[in-house]
Structure formats: structure tokens, C-alpha cells
Coordinates of C-alpha atoms in Angstrom, one line a residue:
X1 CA 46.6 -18.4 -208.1
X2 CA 49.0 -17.3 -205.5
X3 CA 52.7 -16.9 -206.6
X4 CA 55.4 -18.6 -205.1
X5 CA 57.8 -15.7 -203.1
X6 CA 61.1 -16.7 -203.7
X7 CA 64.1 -14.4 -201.9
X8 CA 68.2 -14.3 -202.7
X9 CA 69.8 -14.9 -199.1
X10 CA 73.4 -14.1 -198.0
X11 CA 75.6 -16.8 -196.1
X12 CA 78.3 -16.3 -193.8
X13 CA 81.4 -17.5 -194.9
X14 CA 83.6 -20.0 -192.4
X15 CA 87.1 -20.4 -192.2
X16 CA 88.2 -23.2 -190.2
X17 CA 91.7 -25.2 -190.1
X18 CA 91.7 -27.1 -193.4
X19 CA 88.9 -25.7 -194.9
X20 CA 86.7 -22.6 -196.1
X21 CA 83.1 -22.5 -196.4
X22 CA 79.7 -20.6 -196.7
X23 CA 77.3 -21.3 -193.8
X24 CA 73.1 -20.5 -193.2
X25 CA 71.8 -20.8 -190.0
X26 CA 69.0 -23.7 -190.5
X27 CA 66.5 -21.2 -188.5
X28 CA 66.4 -19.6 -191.6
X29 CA 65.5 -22.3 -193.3
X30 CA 63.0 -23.7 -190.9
X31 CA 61.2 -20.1 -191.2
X32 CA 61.1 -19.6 -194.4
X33 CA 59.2 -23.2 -195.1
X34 CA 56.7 -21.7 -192.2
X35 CA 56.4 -18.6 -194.2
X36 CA 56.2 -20.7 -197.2
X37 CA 59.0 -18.4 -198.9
X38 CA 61.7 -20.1 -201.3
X39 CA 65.6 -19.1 -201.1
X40 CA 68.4 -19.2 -202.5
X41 CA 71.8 -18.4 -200.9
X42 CA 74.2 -16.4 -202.7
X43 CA 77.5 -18.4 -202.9
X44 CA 78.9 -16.3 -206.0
X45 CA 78.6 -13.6 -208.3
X46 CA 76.8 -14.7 -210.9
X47 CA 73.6 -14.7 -208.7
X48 CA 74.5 -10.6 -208.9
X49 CA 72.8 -11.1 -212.6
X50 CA 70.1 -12.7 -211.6
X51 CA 68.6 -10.5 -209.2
X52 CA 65.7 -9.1 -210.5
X53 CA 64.1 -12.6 -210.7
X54 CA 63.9 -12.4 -207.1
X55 CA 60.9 -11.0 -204.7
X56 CA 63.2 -9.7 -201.6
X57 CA 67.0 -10.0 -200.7
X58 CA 68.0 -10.9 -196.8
X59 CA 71.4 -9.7 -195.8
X60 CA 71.8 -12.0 -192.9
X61 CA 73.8 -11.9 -189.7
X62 CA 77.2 -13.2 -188.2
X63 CA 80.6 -11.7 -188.4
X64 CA 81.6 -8.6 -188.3
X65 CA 81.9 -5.1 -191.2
X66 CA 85.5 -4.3 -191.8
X67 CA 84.7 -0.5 -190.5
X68 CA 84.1 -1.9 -187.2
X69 CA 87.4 -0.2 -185.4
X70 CA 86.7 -2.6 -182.4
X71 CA 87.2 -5.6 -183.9
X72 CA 90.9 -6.8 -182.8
X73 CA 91.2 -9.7 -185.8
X74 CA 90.5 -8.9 -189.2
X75 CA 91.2 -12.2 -190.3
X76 CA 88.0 -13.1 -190.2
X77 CA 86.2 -10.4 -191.5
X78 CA 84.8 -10.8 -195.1
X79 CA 85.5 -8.3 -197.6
X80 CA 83.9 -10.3 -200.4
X81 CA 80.8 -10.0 -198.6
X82 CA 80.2 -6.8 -197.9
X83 CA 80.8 -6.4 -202.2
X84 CA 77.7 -8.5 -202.6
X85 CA 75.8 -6.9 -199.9
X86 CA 76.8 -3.5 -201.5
X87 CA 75.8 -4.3 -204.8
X88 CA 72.6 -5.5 -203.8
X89 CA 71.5 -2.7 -201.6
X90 CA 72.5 -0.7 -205.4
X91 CA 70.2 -3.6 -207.4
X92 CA 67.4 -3.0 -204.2
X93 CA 66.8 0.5 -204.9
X94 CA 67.7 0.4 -208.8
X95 CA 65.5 -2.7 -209.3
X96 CA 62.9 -1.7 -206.3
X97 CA 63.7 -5.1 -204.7
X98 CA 62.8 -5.1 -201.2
X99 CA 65.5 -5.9 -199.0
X100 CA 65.8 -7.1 -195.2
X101 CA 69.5 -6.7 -193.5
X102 CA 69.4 -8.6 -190.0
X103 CA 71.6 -8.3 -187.0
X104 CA 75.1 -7.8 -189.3
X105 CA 73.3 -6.9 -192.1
X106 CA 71.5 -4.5 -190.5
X107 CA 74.6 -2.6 -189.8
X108 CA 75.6 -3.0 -193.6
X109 CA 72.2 -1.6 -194.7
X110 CA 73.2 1.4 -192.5
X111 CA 76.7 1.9 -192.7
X112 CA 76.3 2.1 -196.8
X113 CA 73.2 4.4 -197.0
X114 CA 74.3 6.7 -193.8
X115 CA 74.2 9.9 -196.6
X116 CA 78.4 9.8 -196.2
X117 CA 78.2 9.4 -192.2
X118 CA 80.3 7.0 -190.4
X119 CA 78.8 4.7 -188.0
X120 CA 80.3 4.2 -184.5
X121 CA 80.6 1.0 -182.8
X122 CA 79.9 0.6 -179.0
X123 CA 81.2 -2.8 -177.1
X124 CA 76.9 -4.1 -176.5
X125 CA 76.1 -4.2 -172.4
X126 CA 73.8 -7.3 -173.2
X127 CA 75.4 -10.6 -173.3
X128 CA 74.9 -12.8 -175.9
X129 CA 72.3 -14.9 -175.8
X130 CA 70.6 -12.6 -173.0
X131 CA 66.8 -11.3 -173.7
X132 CA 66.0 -7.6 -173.6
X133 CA 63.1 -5.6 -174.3
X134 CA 63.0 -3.3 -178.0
X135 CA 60.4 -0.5 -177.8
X136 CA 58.5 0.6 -181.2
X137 CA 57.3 4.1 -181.6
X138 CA 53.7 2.5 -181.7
X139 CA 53.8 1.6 -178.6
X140 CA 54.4 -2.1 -178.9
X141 CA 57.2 -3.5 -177.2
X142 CA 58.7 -7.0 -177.6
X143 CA 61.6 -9.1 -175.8
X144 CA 64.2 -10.0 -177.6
X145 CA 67.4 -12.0 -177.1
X146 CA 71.2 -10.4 -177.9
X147 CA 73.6 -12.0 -180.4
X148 CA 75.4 -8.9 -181.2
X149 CA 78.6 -8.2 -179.5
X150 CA 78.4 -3.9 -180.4
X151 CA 75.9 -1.7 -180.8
X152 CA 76.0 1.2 -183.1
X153 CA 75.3 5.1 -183.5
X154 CA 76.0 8.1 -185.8
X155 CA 72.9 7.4 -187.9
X156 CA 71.5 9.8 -190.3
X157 CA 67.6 10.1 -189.2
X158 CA 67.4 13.1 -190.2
X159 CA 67.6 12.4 -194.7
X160 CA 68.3 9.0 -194.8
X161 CA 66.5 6.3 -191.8
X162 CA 63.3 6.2 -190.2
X163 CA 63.9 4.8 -186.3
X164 CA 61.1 1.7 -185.5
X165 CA 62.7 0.9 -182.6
X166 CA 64.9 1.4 -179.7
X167 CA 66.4 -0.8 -177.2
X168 CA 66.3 -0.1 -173.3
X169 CA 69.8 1.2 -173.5
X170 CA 68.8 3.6 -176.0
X171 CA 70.7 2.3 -179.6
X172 CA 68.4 2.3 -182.4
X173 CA 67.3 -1.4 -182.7
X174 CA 65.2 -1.5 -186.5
X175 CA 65.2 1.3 -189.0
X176 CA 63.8 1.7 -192.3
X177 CA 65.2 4.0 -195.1
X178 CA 62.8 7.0 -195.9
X179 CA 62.9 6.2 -199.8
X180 CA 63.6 2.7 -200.2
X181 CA 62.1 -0.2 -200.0
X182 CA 65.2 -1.1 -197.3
X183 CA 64.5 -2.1 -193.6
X184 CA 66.4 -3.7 -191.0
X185 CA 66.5 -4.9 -187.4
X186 CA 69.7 -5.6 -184.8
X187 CA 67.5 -9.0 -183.9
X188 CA 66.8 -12.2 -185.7
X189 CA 63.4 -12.5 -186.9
X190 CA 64.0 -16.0 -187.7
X191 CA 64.7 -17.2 -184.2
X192 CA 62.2 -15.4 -182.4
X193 CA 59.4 -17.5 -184.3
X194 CA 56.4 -16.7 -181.7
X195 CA 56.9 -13.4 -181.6
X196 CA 55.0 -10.7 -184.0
X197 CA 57.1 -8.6 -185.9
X198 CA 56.7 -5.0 -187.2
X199 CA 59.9 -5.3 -189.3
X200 CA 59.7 -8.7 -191.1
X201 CA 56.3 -8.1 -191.6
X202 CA 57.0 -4.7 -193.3
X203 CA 59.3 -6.4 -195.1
X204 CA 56.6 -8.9 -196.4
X205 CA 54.3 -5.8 -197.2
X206 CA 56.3 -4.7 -199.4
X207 CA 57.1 -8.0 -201.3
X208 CA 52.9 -8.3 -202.0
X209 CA 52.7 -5.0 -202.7
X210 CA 55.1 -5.7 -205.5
X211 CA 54.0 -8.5 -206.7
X212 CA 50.3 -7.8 -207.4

């Protein structure tokens, strides 16, 4: 009998006038019931001790790291965050948990297991919501569409990432650790539904593998 996959999701959190509160894009819920996959979103701590009932952990995008020296207003950067996402990279690789960091998470997968290198920022020459082509080392190429306003570099390939990908302007668009069961991508798997992809679908290998 086939088990049901269930993965532990990060939100965004939203700050608006009156009020203050955690947001998931519904593309991630609309793949994940096409990938017949089960969620939950992580809204507090206590989820932190529940983690090993989970297949995989998502770090998902919006917003920006608090290390990000371009960012202007650091009013809206979320500090709370980045402690769940940082104690679930450490349950990931203590627990063998696969996990997946996406667009912003991507860059929090990175910047905390850079082997003590900083990441630098770089202002993005795409525009968001503007398609570009990301070229794997197998070959493969595939178009995909910019919602990141900076690009990053400075990242350890040499103990700590494997590059997948690269973009046309060179910045290293998916990476995978070379210990961990940790990969990541600077595009949004769930909103480029039609399109195959090497990084969600390593991500999915390695949920099987664990779980036969």
C-alpha cells in the first residue's frame, strides 16, 4: 500500500495596517494535491517537535534574509523566520529529512550551510515576472520566469554545494549540498507546473528513497 507523503511547509508572514498574518501562495497548494503530497504549514514552534513525523520540509519563498545588505527597509524582514528555517535545516541533516528551500529559501539553505562564507547580494537584471532560460550541467535547459529581485554569489562549491544550474547571466540558479539530503532552486517549482524539473524531482527521490 502506498503511504501518504506528508511535508511541513513555511509561510510568509504579512504585515499590513491593522493586522499581522502568515500567508501560502495557493500554487502551493494546488501542486501539492497534483502531486498528491499532504502539508502542513508551520505557524509556530511547537511544529519544531514534531518534525520527524514529516517526509520533507519546503522552505518557501517571498521576503527577503536579514543579511541581505541591499534591502533599504528592515521592517519587513522576518527574523522569526529565518529561526524556524534554521532549526530545520539542523533537524534536516540530524533527522535525514529531505528538505527543498525555494526562491527565498533557497538563499536561506545557502546562506546557513555556506562552511562560514558570506553570501553577496546582486540587484537581479530580470524583472519580475519576466522568463529566462536556467541551464543544467546535463544539458537540459528550461525557461523559467523571475520573481526575485537579487541574485546571489560567494557560494562555497568547493566543500559545501553542488551547482545544477546556472542562469544566462551566470548566478547559480539550483544547488544541492554534497552531504545532505538539502537542495534548492532561485525558481518556483510550484508555478511552473508543465515544466520537468531536475530539482523538485530530486527532492521527491529522496523522500521515496526514505520511505521504503
Amino acid at each position: 500500500m502506498k503511504k501518504n507523503l506528508k511535508i511541513l511547509i513555511t509561510p510568509r508572514l504579512v504585515n499590513s495596517l491593522n493586522d499581522k498574518y502568515y500567508s501560502l501562495s495557493i500554487d502551493w497548494y494546488n501542486f501539492l494535491k497534483k502531486e498528491q503530497i499532504y502539508f502542513d504549514i508551520l505557524t509556530g514552534k511547537h511544529y519544531l517537535d514534531s518534525v520527524r513525523n514529516y517526509d520533507g520540509i519546503i522552505l518557501s519563498g517571498g521576503g527577503d534574509l536579514s543579511n541581505n545588505q541591499l534591502v533599504a527597509d528592515n521592517s519587513e524582514i522576518d527574523t522569526e523566520r529565518e529561526y524556524f528555517e534554521k532549526e530545520l535545516i539542523i533537524n534536516s541533516i540530524e533527522k535525514k529529512i529531505p528538505l527543498l528551500g525555494v526562491c527565498r529559501g533557497y538563499q536561506s539553505i545557502i546562506s546557513n550551510l555556506n562552511n562560514g562564507r558570506e553570501i553577496t547580494f546582486v540587484e537581479s537584471n530580470y524583472n519580475i515576472s519576466e522568463e529566462y532560460f536556467t541551464f543544467f550541467n546535463s544539458g537540459k535547459k528550461i525557461k523559467i520566469t523571475c520573481y526575485n529581485n537579487y541574485e546571489f554569489e560567494n557560494i562555497d562549491t568547493l566543500s559545501s554545494w553542488d551547482v545544477i544550474s546556472k542562469n544566462e547571466n551566470g548566478f547559480i540558479s539550483s544547488a544541492t549540498h554534497k552531504k545532505h539530503m538539502i537542495t534548492g532552486c532561485i525558481w518556483h517549482p510550484e508555478r511552473e507546473l508543465s515544466k520537468s524539473d531536475l530539482v523538485w524531482n530530486k527532492f521527491l527521490e529522496w523522500i521515496n528513497l526514505k520511505t521504503h
